Short mmCIF file of C-alpha atoms in Angstrom, two decimals:
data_model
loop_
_atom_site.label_atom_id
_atom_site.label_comp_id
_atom_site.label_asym_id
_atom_site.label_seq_id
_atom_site.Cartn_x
_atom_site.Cartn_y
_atom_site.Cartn_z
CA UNK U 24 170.15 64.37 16.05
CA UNK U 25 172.04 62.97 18.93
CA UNK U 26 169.95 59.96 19.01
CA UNK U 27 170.32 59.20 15.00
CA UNK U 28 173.93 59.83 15.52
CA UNK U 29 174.20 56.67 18.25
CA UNK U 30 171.78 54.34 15.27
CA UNK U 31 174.20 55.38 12.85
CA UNK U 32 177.15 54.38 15.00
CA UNK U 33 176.10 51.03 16.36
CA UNK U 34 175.00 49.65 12.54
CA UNK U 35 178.49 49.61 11.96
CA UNK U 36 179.40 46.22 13.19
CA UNK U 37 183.15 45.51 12.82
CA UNK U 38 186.33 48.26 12.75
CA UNK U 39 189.67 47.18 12.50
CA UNK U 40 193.01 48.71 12.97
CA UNK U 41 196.78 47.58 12.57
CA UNK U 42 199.79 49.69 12.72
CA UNK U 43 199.21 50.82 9.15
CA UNK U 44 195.55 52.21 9.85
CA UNK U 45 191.67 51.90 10.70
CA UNK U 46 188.50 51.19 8.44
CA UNK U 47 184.82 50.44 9.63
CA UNK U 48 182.35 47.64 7.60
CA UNK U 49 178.77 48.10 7.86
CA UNK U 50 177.36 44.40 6.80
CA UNK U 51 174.18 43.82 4.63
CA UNK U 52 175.28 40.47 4.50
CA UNK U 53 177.75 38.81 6.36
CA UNK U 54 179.21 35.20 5.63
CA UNK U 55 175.70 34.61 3.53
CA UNK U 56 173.92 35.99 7.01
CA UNK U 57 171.81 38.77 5.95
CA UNK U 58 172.11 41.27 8.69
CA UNK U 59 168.18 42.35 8.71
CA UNK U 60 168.68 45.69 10.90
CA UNK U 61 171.57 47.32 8.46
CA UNK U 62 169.06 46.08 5.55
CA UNK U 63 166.40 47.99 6.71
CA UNK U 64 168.33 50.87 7.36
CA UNK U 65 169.23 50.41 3.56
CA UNK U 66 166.47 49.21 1.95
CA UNK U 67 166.93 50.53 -2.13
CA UNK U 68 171.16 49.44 -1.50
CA UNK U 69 169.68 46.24 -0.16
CA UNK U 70 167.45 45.86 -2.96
CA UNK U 71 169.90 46.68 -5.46
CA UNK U 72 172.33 43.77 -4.30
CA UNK U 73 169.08 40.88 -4.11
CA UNK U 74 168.44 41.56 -7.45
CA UNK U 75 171.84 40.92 -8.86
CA UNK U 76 171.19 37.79 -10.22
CA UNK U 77 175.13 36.35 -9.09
CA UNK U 78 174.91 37.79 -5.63
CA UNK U 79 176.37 34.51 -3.32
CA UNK U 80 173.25 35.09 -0.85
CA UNK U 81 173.38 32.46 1.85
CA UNK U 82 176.26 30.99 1.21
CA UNK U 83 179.21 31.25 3.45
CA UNK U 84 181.58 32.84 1.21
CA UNK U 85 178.65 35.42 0.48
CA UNK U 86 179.22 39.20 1.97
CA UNK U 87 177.73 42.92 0.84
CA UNK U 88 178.68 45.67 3.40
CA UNK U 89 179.55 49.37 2.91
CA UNK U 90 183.57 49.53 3.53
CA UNK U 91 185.42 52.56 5.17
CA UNK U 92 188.93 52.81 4.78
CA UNK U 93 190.15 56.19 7.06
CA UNK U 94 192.73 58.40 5.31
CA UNK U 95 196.51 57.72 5.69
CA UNK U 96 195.37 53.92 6.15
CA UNK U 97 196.15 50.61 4.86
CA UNK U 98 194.85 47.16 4.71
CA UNK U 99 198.10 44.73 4.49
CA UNK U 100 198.19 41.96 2.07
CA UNK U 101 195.35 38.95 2.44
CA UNK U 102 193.59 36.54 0.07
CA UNK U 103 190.17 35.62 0.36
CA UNK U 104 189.43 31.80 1.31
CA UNK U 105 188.18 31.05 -2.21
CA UNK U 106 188.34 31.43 -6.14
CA UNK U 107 184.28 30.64 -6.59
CA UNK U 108 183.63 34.15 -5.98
CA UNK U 109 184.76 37.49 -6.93
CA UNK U 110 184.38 40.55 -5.28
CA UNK U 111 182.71 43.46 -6.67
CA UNK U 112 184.03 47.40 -5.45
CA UNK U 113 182.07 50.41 -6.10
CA UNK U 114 183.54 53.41 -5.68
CA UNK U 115 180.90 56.00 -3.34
CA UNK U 116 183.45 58.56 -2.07
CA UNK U 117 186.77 58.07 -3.62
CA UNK U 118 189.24 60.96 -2.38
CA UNK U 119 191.36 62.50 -5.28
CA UNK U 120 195.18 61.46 -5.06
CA UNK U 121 196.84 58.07 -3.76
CA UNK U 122 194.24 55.79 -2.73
CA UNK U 123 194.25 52.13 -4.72
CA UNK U 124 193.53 48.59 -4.69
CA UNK U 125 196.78 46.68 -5.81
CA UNK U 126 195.95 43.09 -6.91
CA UNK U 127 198.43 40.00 -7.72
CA UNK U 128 200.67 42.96 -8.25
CA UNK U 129 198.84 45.42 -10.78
CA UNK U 130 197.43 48.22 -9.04
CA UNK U 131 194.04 50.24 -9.74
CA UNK U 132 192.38 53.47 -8.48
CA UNK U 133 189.09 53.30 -7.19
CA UNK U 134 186.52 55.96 -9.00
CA UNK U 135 183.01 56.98 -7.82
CA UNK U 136 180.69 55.36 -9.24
CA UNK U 137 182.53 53.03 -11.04
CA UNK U 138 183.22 49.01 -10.05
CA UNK U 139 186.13 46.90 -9.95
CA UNK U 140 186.03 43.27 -10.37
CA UNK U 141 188.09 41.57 -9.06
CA UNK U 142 189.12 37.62 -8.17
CA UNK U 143 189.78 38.07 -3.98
CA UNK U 144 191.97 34.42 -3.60
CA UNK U 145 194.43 36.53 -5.33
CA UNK U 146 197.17 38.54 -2.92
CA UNK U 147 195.49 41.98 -2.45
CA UNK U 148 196.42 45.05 -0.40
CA UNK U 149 194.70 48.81 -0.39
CA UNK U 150 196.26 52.31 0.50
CA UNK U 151 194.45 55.28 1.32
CA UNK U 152 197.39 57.88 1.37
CA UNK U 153 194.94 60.67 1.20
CA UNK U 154 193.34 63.23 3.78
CA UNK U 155 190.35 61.75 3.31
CA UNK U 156 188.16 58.58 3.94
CA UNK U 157 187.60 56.14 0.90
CA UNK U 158 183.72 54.21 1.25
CA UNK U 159 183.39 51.62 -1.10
CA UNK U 160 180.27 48.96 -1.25
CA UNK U 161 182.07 45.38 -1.40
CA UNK U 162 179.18 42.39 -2.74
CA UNK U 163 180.67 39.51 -3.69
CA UNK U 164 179.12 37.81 -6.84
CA UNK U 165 180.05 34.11 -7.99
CA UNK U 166 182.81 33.54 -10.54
CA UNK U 167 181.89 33.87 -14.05
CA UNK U 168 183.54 30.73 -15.19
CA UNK U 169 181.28 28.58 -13.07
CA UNK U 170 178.21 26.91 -14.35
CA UNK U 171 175.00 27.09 -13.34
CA UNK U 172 175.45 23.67 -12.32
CA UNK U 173 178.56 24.10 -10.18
CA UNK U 174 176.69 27.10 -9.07
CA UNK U 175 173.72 24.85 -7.64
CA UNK U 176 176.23 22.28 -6.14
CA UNK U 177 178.10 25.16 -4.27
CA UNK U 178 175.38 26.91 -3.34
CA UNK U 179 174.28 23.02 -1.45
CA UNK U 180 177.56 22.31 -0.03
CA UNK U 181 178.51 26.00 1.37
CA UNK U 182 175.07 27.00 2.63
CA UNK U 183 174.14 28.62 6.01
CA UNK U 184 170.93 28.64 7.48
CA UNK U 185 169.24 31.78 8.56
#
């Protein structure tokens, strides 16, 4: 037990904190990098995500990872760095009470087992005002409104090499 307790604990590769709170990612893919030893330790999650056919694999924009945000926490406003994407939440343990995604000003409560879509280059903030931790699985997928011929062209110009 103690030993799967360390695995566990070192797959998840970034945590953050600010005065407002703390939450942990666990990267499948990171910046289009797939991270092979969290895939392995989630092979059907990593499976699911490589067969969406709009997942932005290898690209640099291109991220699936398992999100944590701790209870009483909060992510401050950001933006992503692009509109070619958006970014796909699905709710895995969503505490009951206060806990939501607010985007370009209209805010939305996550639900197990359901997604929300949503374009990141908008302003964004989340609150988890709850006594427990919120997991969501983040995979970012490209924009609907792009061809499959801007899709090929992006994919060329923002590509990273394994």
């Amino acid at each position: 037990k103690q030993w799967y307790q360390r695995r566990v604990r070192a797959l998840w590769s970034v945590s953050d904190s600010n005065a407002t709170g703390k939450w942990q990612k666990l990267f499948l893919y990171n910046q289009g990098k797939k991270v092979e030893s969290n895939c392995q330790a989630m092979p059907l999650t990593t499976a699911l995500i490589e067969g969406l056919d709009t997942f932005m694999s290898s690209v640099i924009f291109g991220n699936a990872f398992v999100s944590i945000l701790n209870q009483q926490s909060e992510i401050p406003s950001h933006c992503g760095p692009t509109n070619l994407r958006v970014r796909c939440h699905l709710g895995l343990q969503v505490p009951e009470g206060e806990c939501s995604i607010t985007v370009n000003g209209v805010s939305e409560r996550w639900a197990n087992r359901e997604c929300i879509m949503f374009d990141d280059s908008f302003l964004h903030c989340v609150s988890n005002q709850t006594d427990s931790q919120r997991i969501v699985l983040i995979v970012d997928l490209w924009h609907p409104n792009l061809t499959l011929t801007e899709i090929k062209i992006f994919s060329e110009l923002f590509a990273v090499k394994q």
